[in-house]
mmCIF file of C-alpha atoms in Angstrom:
data_model
loop_
_atom_site.group_PDB
_atom_site.id
_atom_site.type_symbol
_atom_site.label_atom_id
_atom_site.label_comp_id
_atom_site.label_asym_id
_atom_site.label_seq_id
_atom_site.Cartn_x
_atom_site.Cartn_y
_atom_site.Cartn_z
ATOM 1 C CA MET C 1 68.856 45.214 89.879
ATOM 2 C CA SER C 2 67.134 43.607 87.150
ATOM 3 C CA ASN C 3 66.426 44.834 83.570
ATOM 4 C CA ASP C 4 62.815 43.996 84.063
ATOM 5 C CA GLU C 5 62.316 46.658 87.040
ATOM 6 C CA PRO C 6 60.752 49.912 85.923
ATOM 7 C CA ASP C 7 63.184 52.337 84.800
ATOM 8 C CA PRO C 8 63.047 55.580 86.772
ATOM 9 C CA LEU C 9 65.171 57.180 83.759
ATOM 10 C CA ARG C 10 63.071 56.109 81.037
ATOM 11 C CA ALA C 11 60.623 58.909 80.850
ATOM 12 C CA ARG C 12 63.582 61.616 81.117
ATOM 13 C CA LEU C 13 65.523 59.836 78.353
ATOM 14 C CA GLU C 14 62.215 59.518 76.059
ATOM 15 C CA ALA C 15 62.145 63.268 76.261
ATOM 16 C CA TYR C 16 65.244 63.523 74.338
ATOM 17 C CA VAL C 17 64.383 61.425 71.366
ATOM 18 C CA GLY C 18 63.909 63.505 68.109
ATOM 19 C CA LYS C 19 65.402 66.632 69.654
ATOM 20 C CA PRO C 20 68.794 68.078 68.983
ATOM 21 C CA LEU C 21 71.626 66.728 70.899
ATOM 22 C CA GLY C 22 73.298 69.860 72.013
ATOM 23 C CA SER C 23 72.386 73.454 70.877
ATOM 24 C CA SER C 24 69.386 73.508 68.678
ATOM 25 C CA GLU C 25 71.210 75.750 66.319
ATOM 26 C CA PRO C 26 73.288 74.226 63.385
ATOM 27 C CA ALA C 27 76.876 74.089 63.915
ATOM 28 C CA LEU C 28 78.617 76.353 61.127
ATOM 29 C CA ALA C 29 81.751 75.019 59.918
ATOM 30 C CA PRO C 30 84.747 77.470 60.974
ATOM 31 C CA ASP C 31 86.043 77.062 57.651
ATOM 32 C CA GLU C 32 84.985 76.278 53.996
ATOM 33 C CA VAL C 33 86.243 72.929 52.501
ATOM 34 C CA ASN C 34 89.884 73.727 51.798
ATOM 35 C CA VAL C 35 93.115 72.407 50.232
ATOM 36 C CA PRO C 36 95.437 72.985 53.134
ATOM 37 C CA MET C 37 93.179 70.655 55.326
ATOM 38 C CA ILE C 38 92.788 68.209 52.688
ATOM 39 C CA ARG C 39 96.630 67.977 52.338
ATOM 40 C CA HIS C 40 96.866 67.740 56.153
ATOM 41 C CA TRP C 41 94.647 64.628 56.111
ATOM 42 C CA VAL C 42 95.934 62.765 53.006
ATOM 43 C CA ASP C 43 99.277 62.955 54.468
ATOM 44 C CA ALA C 44 98.251 61.919 57.799
ATOM 45 C CA LEU C 45 96.643 58.827 56.417
ATOM 46 C CA ALA C 46 98.980 58.279 53.217
ATOM 47 C CA ASP C 47 96.032 58.518 51.036
ATOM 48 C CA ARG C 48 97.400 58.953 47.466
ATOM 49 C CA ASN C 49 94.194 59.039 45.492
ATOM 50 C CA PRO C 50 94.911 61.917 42.854
ATOM 51 C CA VAL C 51 91.212 63.484 42.770
ATOM 52 C CA TYR C 52 92.103 65.099 46.325
ATOM 53 C CA LEU C 53 95.050 67.066 45.269
ATOM 54 C CA ASP C 54 96.115 66.843 41.841
ATOM 55 C CA GLU C 55 93.699 69.487 39.898
ATOM 56 C CA GLU C 56 94.716 68.302 36.359
ATOM 57 C CA PHE C 57 94.155 64.705 37.036
ATOM 58 C CA ALA C 58 90.687 65.605 38.845
ATOM 59 C CA ALA C 59 89.763 67.835 35.939
ATOM 60 C CA GLU C 60 89.769 64.486 33.562
ATOM 61 C CA THR C 61 87.678 62.526 36.016
ATOM 62 C CA ARG C 62 83.945 62.408 36.441
ATOM 63 C CA PHE C 63 84.291 64.749 39.260
ATOM 64 C CA GLY C 64 85.691 67.467 37.287
ATOM 65 C CA HIS C 65 87.793 69.064 39.804
ATOM 66 C CA ILE C 66 89.509 68.043 43.114
ATOM 67 C CA VAL C 67 87.277 67.010 45.797
ATOM 68 C CA ALA C 68 87.682 66.417 49.382
ATOM 69 C CA PRO C 69 88.068 62.997 50.893
ATOM 70 C CA PRO C 70 84.490 61.740 51.834
ATOM 71 C CA ALA C 71 85.356 60.299 55.137
ATOM 72 C CA MET C 72 86.325 64.009 55.943
ATOM 73 C CA LEU C 73 82.743 65.000 56.314
ATOM 74 C CA GLN C 74 82.561 65.187 59.948
ATOM 75 C CA THR C 75 86.061 66.909 60.223
ATOM 76 C CA TRP C 76 84.567 70.098 58.526
ATOM 77 C CA THR C 77 82.389 70.868 61.319
ATOM 78 C CA MET C 78 84.288 69.733 64.363
ATOM 79 C CA PRO C 79 84.111 72.462 66.766
ATOM 80 C CA ARG C 80 87.198 74.650 67.690
ATOM 81 C CA PRO C 81 88.637 73.104 70.832
ATOM 82 C CA LYS C 82 89.419 74.844 74.118
ATOM 83 C CA ILE C 83 92.933 72.842 74.696
ATOM 84 C CA GLU C 84 93.282 74.170 78.503
ATOM 85 C CA GLY C 85 91.252 71.938 80.603
ATOM 86 C CA ILE C 86 90.286 69.405 77.915
ATOM 87 C CA ALA C 87 91.239 66.266 79.669
ATOM 88 C CA GLU C 88 89.397 67.532 82.947
ATOM 89 C CA ARG C 89 86.397 67.854 80.615
ATOM 90 C CA GLY C 90 86.560 64.207 79.682
ATOM 91 C CA GLY C 91 87.498 65.203 76.145
ATOM 92 C CA ALA C 92 84.797 67.636 75.479
ATOM 93 C CA PRO C 93 86.171 70.541 73.000
ATOM 94 C CA ASP C 94 84.316 73.182 75.147
ATOM 95 C CA ASP C 95 82.265 73.442 78.214
ATOM 96 C CA ILE C 96 79.024 71.711 77.816
ATOM 97 C CA THR C 97 76.293 73.585 79.453
ATOM 98 C CA PHE C 98 73.060 72.196 77.710
ATOM 99 C CA ASP C 99 70.917 69.290 78.917
ATOM 100 C CA ASN C 100 71.493 66.062 76.811
ATOM 101 C CA PRO C 101 71.314 62.384 77.310
ATOM 102 C CA ILE C 102 74.743 61.680 77.686
ATOM 103 C CA THR C 103 75.405 64.109 80.536
ATOM 104 C CA THR C 104 72.009 62.540 82.193
ATOM 105 C CA LEU C 105 73.361 59.103 81.744
ATOM 106 C CA ASP C 106 76.550 60.284 83.241
ATOM 107 C CA ALA C 107 75.027 61.761 86.304
ATOM 108 C CA ALA C 108 72.841 58.702 86.639
ATOM 109 C CA GLY C 109 76.022 56.449 86.947
ATOM 110 C CA TYR C 110 76.250 55.257 83.192
ATOM 111 C CA ILE C 111 79.691 56.961 82.896
ATOM 112 C CA GLY C 112 81.267 54.337 80.572
ATOM 113 C CA THR C 113 80.952 55.145 76.896
ATOM 114 C CA LEU C 114 81.643 52.745 74.028
ATOM 115 C CA ALA C 115 81.037 53.446 70.421
ATOM 116 C CA THR C 116 79.473 50.749 68.425
ATOM 117 C CA ASN C 117 78.025 51.954 65.012
ATOM 118 C CA SER C 118 79.009 54.433 62.561
ATOM 119 C CA GLU C 119 77.064 54.894 59.358
ATOM 120 C CA LEU C 120 78.122 57.517 56.822
ATOM 121 C CA GLU C 121 76.016 58.401 53.867
ATOM 122 C CA PHE C 122 77.498 60.797 51.106
ATOM 123 C CA MET C 123 74.941 62.586 48.642
ATOM 124 C CA ARG C 124 77.716 64.288 46.733
ATOM 125 C CA TYR C 125 81.378 64.907 47.042
ATOM 126 C CA LEU C 126 82.519 68.181 48.499
ATOM 127 C CA LYS C 127 84.792 70.718 46.901
ATOM 128 C CA PRO C 128 86.835 73.584 48.107
ATOM 129 C CA GLY C 129 84.818 76.423 48.971
ATOM 130 C CA ASP C 130 81.705 74.509 50.165
ATOM 131 C CA ARG C 131 80.611 75.565 53.631
ATOM 132 C CA LEU C 132 78.788 72.949 55.831
ATOM 133 C CA ARG C 133 76.555 73.382 58.492
ATOM 134 C CA SER C 134 75.567 70.347 60.710
ATOM 135 C CA VAL C 135 72.522 69.504 63.055
ATOM 136 C CA VAL C 136 72.517 66.603 65.280
ATOM 137 C CA VAL C 137 69.372 65.037 66.422
ATOM 138 C CA VAL C 138 69.021 61.914 68.949
ATOM 139 C CA GLU C 139 67.277 59.033 66.826
ATOM 140 C CA SER C 140 66.658 56.702 69.555
ATOM 141 C CA ILE C 141 67.518 55.657 73.167
ATOM 142 C CA SER C 142 67.338 51.679 73.939
ATOM 143 C CA ASP C 143 65.677 50.215 76.917
ATOM 144 C CA ARG C 144 68.310 49.369 79.515
ATOM 145 C CA LYS C 145 70.115 46.348 78.349
ATOM 146 C CA LYS C 146 72.366 43.876 80.179
ATOM 147 C CA THR C 147 75.587 43.248 78.497
ATOM 148 C CA SER C 148 79.194 42.004 79.303
ATOM 149 C CA LEU C 149 80.214 45.611 80.160
ATOM 150 C CA GLY C 150 77.191 46.105 82.443
ATOM 151 C CA LEU C 151 73.792 47.720 82.412
ATOM 152 C CA GLY C 152 73.550 50.442 79.979
ATOM 153 C CA TYR C 153 71.731 52.134 77.117
ATOM 154 C CA PHE C 154 72.391 52.407 73.319
ATOM 155 C CA VAL C 155 72.220 55.906 72.489
ATOM 156 C CA THR C 156 71.956 56.886 68.720
ATOM 157 C CA TRP C 157 72.055 60.290 66.863
ATOM 158 C CA ILE C 158 71.966 61.417 63.442
ATOM 159 C CA THR C 159 73.890 64.397 62.065
ATOM 160 C CA THR C 160 72.780 65.864 58.888
ATOM 161 C CA TYR C 161 74.969 68.046 56.808
ATOM 162 C CA SER C 162 74.262 70.635 54.504
ATOM 163 C CA ASP C 163 75.793 72.849 52.019
ATOM 164 C CA GLN C 164 75.791 76.738 51.771
ATOM 165 C CA ASP C 165 72.757 76.292 49.663
ATOM 166 C CA SER C 166 70.992 74.326 52.308
ATOM 167 C CA GLU C 167 71.245 71.140 50.163
ATOM 168 C CA ILE C 168 71.872 68.096 52.185
ATOM 169 C CA VAL C 169 75.309 66.628 51.222
ATOM 170 C CA GLY C 170 75.672 63.798 53.702
ATOM 171 C CA ARG C 171 74.584 62.104 56.996
ATOM 172 C CA GLN C 172 76.112 60.067 59.835
ATOM 173 C CA LEU C 173 74.482 57.785 62.160
ATOM 174 C CA PHE C 174 76.327 57.207 65.438
ATOM 175 C CA ARG C 175 75.571 54.802 68.103
ATOM 176 C CA ILE C 176 77.080 54.561 71.434
ATOM 177 C CA PHE C 177 76.603 52.440 74.567
ATOM 178 C CA LYS C 178 76.725 54.325 78.011
ATOM 179 C CA PHE C 179 76.966 51.809 80.575
ATOM 180 C CA ASP C 180 77.540 51.663 84.417
ATOM 181 C CA PRO C 181 80.909 49.916 84.893
ATOM 182 C CA ALA C 182 79.836 48.899 88.400
ATOM 183 C CA THR C 183 77.070 46.728 87.379
ATOM 184 C CA ILE C 184 79.488 44.418 85.580
ATOM 185 C CA GLY C 185 77.984 40.834 86.066
ATOM 186 C CA ALA C 186 74.658 42.182 87.428
ATOM 187 C CA LEU C 187 72.707 39.582 85.849
ATOM 188 C CA SER C 188 69.472 39.223 87.740
ATOM 189 C CA MET B 1 96.893 54.546 41.700
ATOM 190 C CA THR B 2 95.557 56.515 38.586
ATOM 191 C CA ARG B 3 93.637 53.723 36.753
ATOM 192 C CA SER B 4 90.313 52.780 38.030
ATOM 193 C CA LYS B 5 88.757 49.362 37.711
ATOM 194 C CA ARG B 6 86.078 48.642 35.320
ATOM 195 C CA PRO B 7 82.722 47.337 36.416
ATOM 196 C CA SER B 8 83.466 44.383 33.929
ATOM 197 C CA GLU B 9 86.772 43.564 35.880
ATOM 198 C CA ILE B 10 84.809 43.070 39.320
ATOM 199 C CA ALA B 11 82.602 40.036 40.371
ATOM 200 C CA VAL B 12 81.123 38.872 43.412
ATOM 201 C CA GLY B 13 83.426 37.176 45.551
ATOM 202 C CA ASP B 14 86.444 39.203 44.536
ATOM 203 C CA ASP B 15 89.053 39.714 47.142
ATOM 204 C CA LEU B 16 90.513 43.141 47.533
ATOM 205 C CA PRO B 17 94.349 43.148 48.180
ATOM 206 C CA GLN B 18 95.028 42.891 51.865
ATOM 207 C CA TYR B 19 96.615 45.864 53.412
ATOM 208 C CA ASP B 20 98.570 45.960 56.800
ATOM 209 C CA LEU B 21 98.635 49.147 58.525
ATOM 210 C CA PRO B 22 101.455 49.236 60.912
ATOM 211 C CA MET B 23 100.340 50.807 63.946
ATOM 212 C CA THR B 24 102.041 53.489 65.803
ATOM 213 C CA ALA B 25 101.327 56.322 68.139
ATOM 214 C CA THR B 26 102.354 58.729 65.195
ATOM 215 C CA VAL B 27 99.787 57.011 62.891
ATOM 216 C CA ILE B 28 97.052 57.539 65.573
ATOM 217 C CA VAL B 29 97.821 61.208 66.470
ATOM 218 C CA SER B 30 98.372 62.115 62.863
ATOM 219 C CA GLY B 31 94.877 61.040 62.049
ATOM 220 C CA ALA B 32 93.279 62.526 65.181
ATOM 221 C CA ILE B 33 94.732 66.180 64.514
ATOM 222 C CA ALA B 34 94.236 65.972 60.681
ATOM 223 C CA SER B 35 90.435 65.173 61.490
ATOM 224 C CA ARG B 36 90.446 67.853 64.114
ATOM 225 C CA ASP B 37 89.604 65.444 66.839
ATOM 226 C CA PHE B 38 91.468 66.608 69.899
ATOM 227 C CA MET B 39 89.984 64.140 72.415
ATOM 228 C CA PRO B 40 93.011 63.101 74.913
ATOM 229 C CA ALA B 41 92.200 59.596 74.383
ATOM 230 C CA HIS B 42 93.884 59.860 70.822
ATOM 231 C CA HIS B 43 97.068 61.593 71.879
ATOM 232 C CA ASP B 44 97.631 61.317 75.740
ATOM 233 C CA LYS B 45 98.450 57.745 76.844
ATOM 234 C CA ASP B 46 97.868 58.557 80.677
ATOM 235 C CA PHE B 47 94.513 59.963 79.741
ATOM 236 C CA ALA B 48 93.714 56.722 77.860
ATOM 237 C CA THR B 49 94.889 54.193 80.459
ATOM 238 C CA GLY B 50 93.131 56.132 83.141
ATOM 239 C CA GLN B 51 89.889 55.426 81.202
ATOM 240 C CA GLY B 52 90.670 51.657 81.149
ATOM 241 C CA ALA B 53 92.021 51.659 77.356
ATOM 242 C CA PRO B 54 95.345 49.579 76.916
ATOM 243 C CA ASP B 55 97.018 52.696 75.154
ATOM 244 C CA ILE B 56 95.910 55.693 73.093
ATOM 245 C CA PHE B 57 93.432 54.532 70.396
ATOM 246 C CA MET B 58 92.638 55.361 66.949
ATOM 247 C CA ASN B 59 89.709 57.832 66.433
ATOM 248 C CA ILE B 60 86.510 56.762 64.414
ATOM 249 C CA LEU B 61 86.958 59.346 61.803
ATOM 250 C CA THR B 62 90.360 58.014 61.068
ATOM 251 C CA THR B 63 89.233 54.664 60.897
ATOM 252 C CA ASN B 64 86.632 55.843 58.349
ATOM 253 C CA GLY B 65 89.393 57.466 56.359
ATOM 254 C CA TYR B 66 91.654 54.195 56.080
ATOM 255 C CA VAL B 67 88.384 52.120 55.380
ATOM 256 C CA SER B 68 87.756 54.550 52.344
ATOM 257 C CA ARG B 69 91.329 54.660 51.423
ATOM 258 C CA PHE B 70 91.574 50.759 51.495
ATOM 259 C CA VAL B 71 88.717 50.672 49.068
ATOM 260 C CA THR B 72 89.655 53.342 46.723
ATOM 261 C CA ASP B 73 93.144 52.224 46.471
ATOM 262 C CA TRP B 74 91.590 48.958 44.974
ATOM 263 C CA ALA B 75 88.719 50.729 42.743
ATOM 264 C CA GLY B 76 90.657 53.692 41.671
ATOM 265 C CA PRO B 77 90.160 57.266 41.425
ATOM 266 C CA GLU B 78 86.648 57.304 39.468
ATOM 267 C CA ALA B 79 85.141 55.294 42.645
ATOM 268 C CA MET B 80 82.652 57.613 44.176
ATOM 269 C CA LEU B 81 81.589 56.400 47.802
ATOM 270 C CA ARG B 82 77.851 56.352 48.538
ATOM 271 C CA SER B 83 78.658 54.812 51.950
ATOM 272 C CA ILE B 84 80.581 53.552 54.953
ATOM 273 C CA SER B 85 78.771 51.651 57.594
ATOM 274 C CA ILE B 86 80.778 49.979 60.130
ATOM 275 C CA ARG B 87 80.356 48.157 63.486
ATOM 276 C CA LEU B 88 83.274 48.987 66.032
ATOM 277 C CA GLY B 89 85.029 46.481 67.992
ATOM 278 C CA ALA B 90 88.513 46.267 69.265
ATOM 279 C CA PRO B 91 90.462 49.385 69.610
ATOM 280 C CA ALA B 92 93.139 50.263 67.144
ATOM 281 C CA VAL B 93 96.244 50.496 69.377
ATOM 282 C CA PRO B 94 100.025 51.154 68.987
ATOM 283 C CA GLY B 95 101.978 48.020 68.359
ATOM 284 C CA GLU B 96 98.734 46.231 66.866
ATOM 285 C CA PRO B 97 99.034 46.376 63.257
ATOM 286 C CA LEU B 98 95.584 46.533 61.581
ATOM 287 C CA GLN B 99 94.903 44.204 58.926
ATOM 288 C CA PHE B 100 92.250 45.217 56.198
ATOM 289 C CA THR B 101 90.702 42.759 54.116
ATOM 290 C CA GLY B 102 87.709 43.138 51.790
ATOM 291 C CA LYS B 103 85.337 41.251 49.432
ATOM 292 C CA VAL B 104 83.127 42.296 46.732
ATOM 293 C CA ALA B 105 79.520 41.373 47.992
ATOM 294 C CA LYS B 106 77.212 42.788 45.397
ATOM 295 C CA THR B 107 77.136 44.537 41.959
ATOM 296 C CA THR B 108 74.147 46.148 40.490
ATOM 297 C CA GLU B 109 74.094 48.254 37.294
ATOM 298 C CA GLN B 110 72.384 51.395 37.655
ATOM 299 C CA GLY B 111 72.107 53.485 34.575
ATOM 300 C CA ASP B 112 75.297 54.769 33.348
ATOM 301 C CA GLN B 113 77.209 53.616 36.437
ATOM 302 C CA TRP B 114 77.605 50.403 38.724
ATOM 303 C CA LEU B 115 77.047 50.185 42.243
ATOM 304 C CA ILE B 116 79.823 48.207 43.921
ATOM 305 C CA GLU B 117 78.882 46.829 47.398
ATOM 306 C CA VAL B 118 82.130 45.773 49.485
ATOM 307 C CA ALA B 119 82.196 43.934 52.708
ATOM 308 C CA VAL B 120 85.199 45.279 54.782
ATOM 309 C CA ARG B 121 86.999 43.995 57.944
ATOM 310 C CA ALA B 122 89.886 45.800 59.889
ATOM 311 C CA ALA B 123 91.312 43.428 62.524
ATOM 312 C CA ASN B 124 94.168 43.201 64.931
ATOM 313 C CA SER B 125 95.305 40.474 67.473
ATOM 314 C CA LEU B 126 92.648 41.761 69.913
ATOM 315 C CA GLY B 127 89.622 40.960 67.347
ATOM 316 C CA ASP B 128 87.765 43.025 64.974
ATOM 317 C CA HIS B 129 88.492 46.662 64.965
ATOM 318 C CA ALA B 130 85.902 47.760 62.266
ATOM 319 C CA THR B 131 83.514 45.392 60.254
ATOM 320 C CA GLY B 132 80.982 46.406 57.638
ATOM 321 C CA THR B 133 79.902 47.552 54.240
ATOM 322 C CA VAL B 134 81.340 50.180 51.757
ATOM 323 C CA VAL B 135 79.061 51.152 49.006
ATOM 324 C CA LEU B 136 80.708 52.840 45.883
ATOM 325 C CA THR B 137 79.820 53.481 42.165
ATOM 326 C CA LEU B 138 81.966 53.395 39.218
ATOM 327 C CA PRO B 139 81.268 54.506 35.720
ATOM 328 C CA ALA B 140 79.894 51.896 33.311
ATOM 329 C CA ASP B 141 82.344 50.371 30.962
#
């Protein structure tokens, strides 16, 4: 199997680029940005930055009020998980029925997944009461690459987060490598 | 940490104080659940090893959280993060302390605030877990 051979998957993968990854409907956060979840996070990570919980302190800063830790951005719109059967679904929070490049690559034997890049961008800090929506769009799918893990594709998607006023508050670029572990050492 | 750095106290090449995170299963599971990531690879060792991982491993949301904390512990509560861009490598697993190091890469005055770019690295004995750049702003002196 050489990387230079025509790739039968290419046309199918190309059709996903620029399209939503998953549902075309934005995901609405189950809850508003809220203090209990912030407290849970700062305790879990032992983050003692007072702007996250100390209202008096935060009022004297340039924020003017408490703010959510910026790295929690993705947390607010995480889907509610169906715990039963989550291992059998490979960790997917719920049954995935929609057509997407990940399931297509899985079905073609590229079952390995390695996260390679995360790029978070914050337009503003979030405060309790904000209610987020997120939309995920496939940004690119690389040509088939030969790597030390085997043959595979870099799949990149961008999640855009907006608030209750439809203002964009943040973005995340995420890239994974989907590979076929059976092709390790398959250098032509 | 209640005092924030002044931009005049920051110079390109400054090292951030190193931080060593003791890595336990509890650290990994606490971060995963606080970030609402119920993927079994972050709490179920049998699942993780079945997927070829050496053990349960830290989820990316938590890695971003620790990178953010590492930088704001240094810069102070007035710091406002603009971006966290990381390349992911070796997994962060129990028993492998994660060492956070950072260096100021660039400072730029921008109106009434300064843009500070920090190169960060979180590494363990397996290699680099995360390397990248955090951009933050601080109010001008």
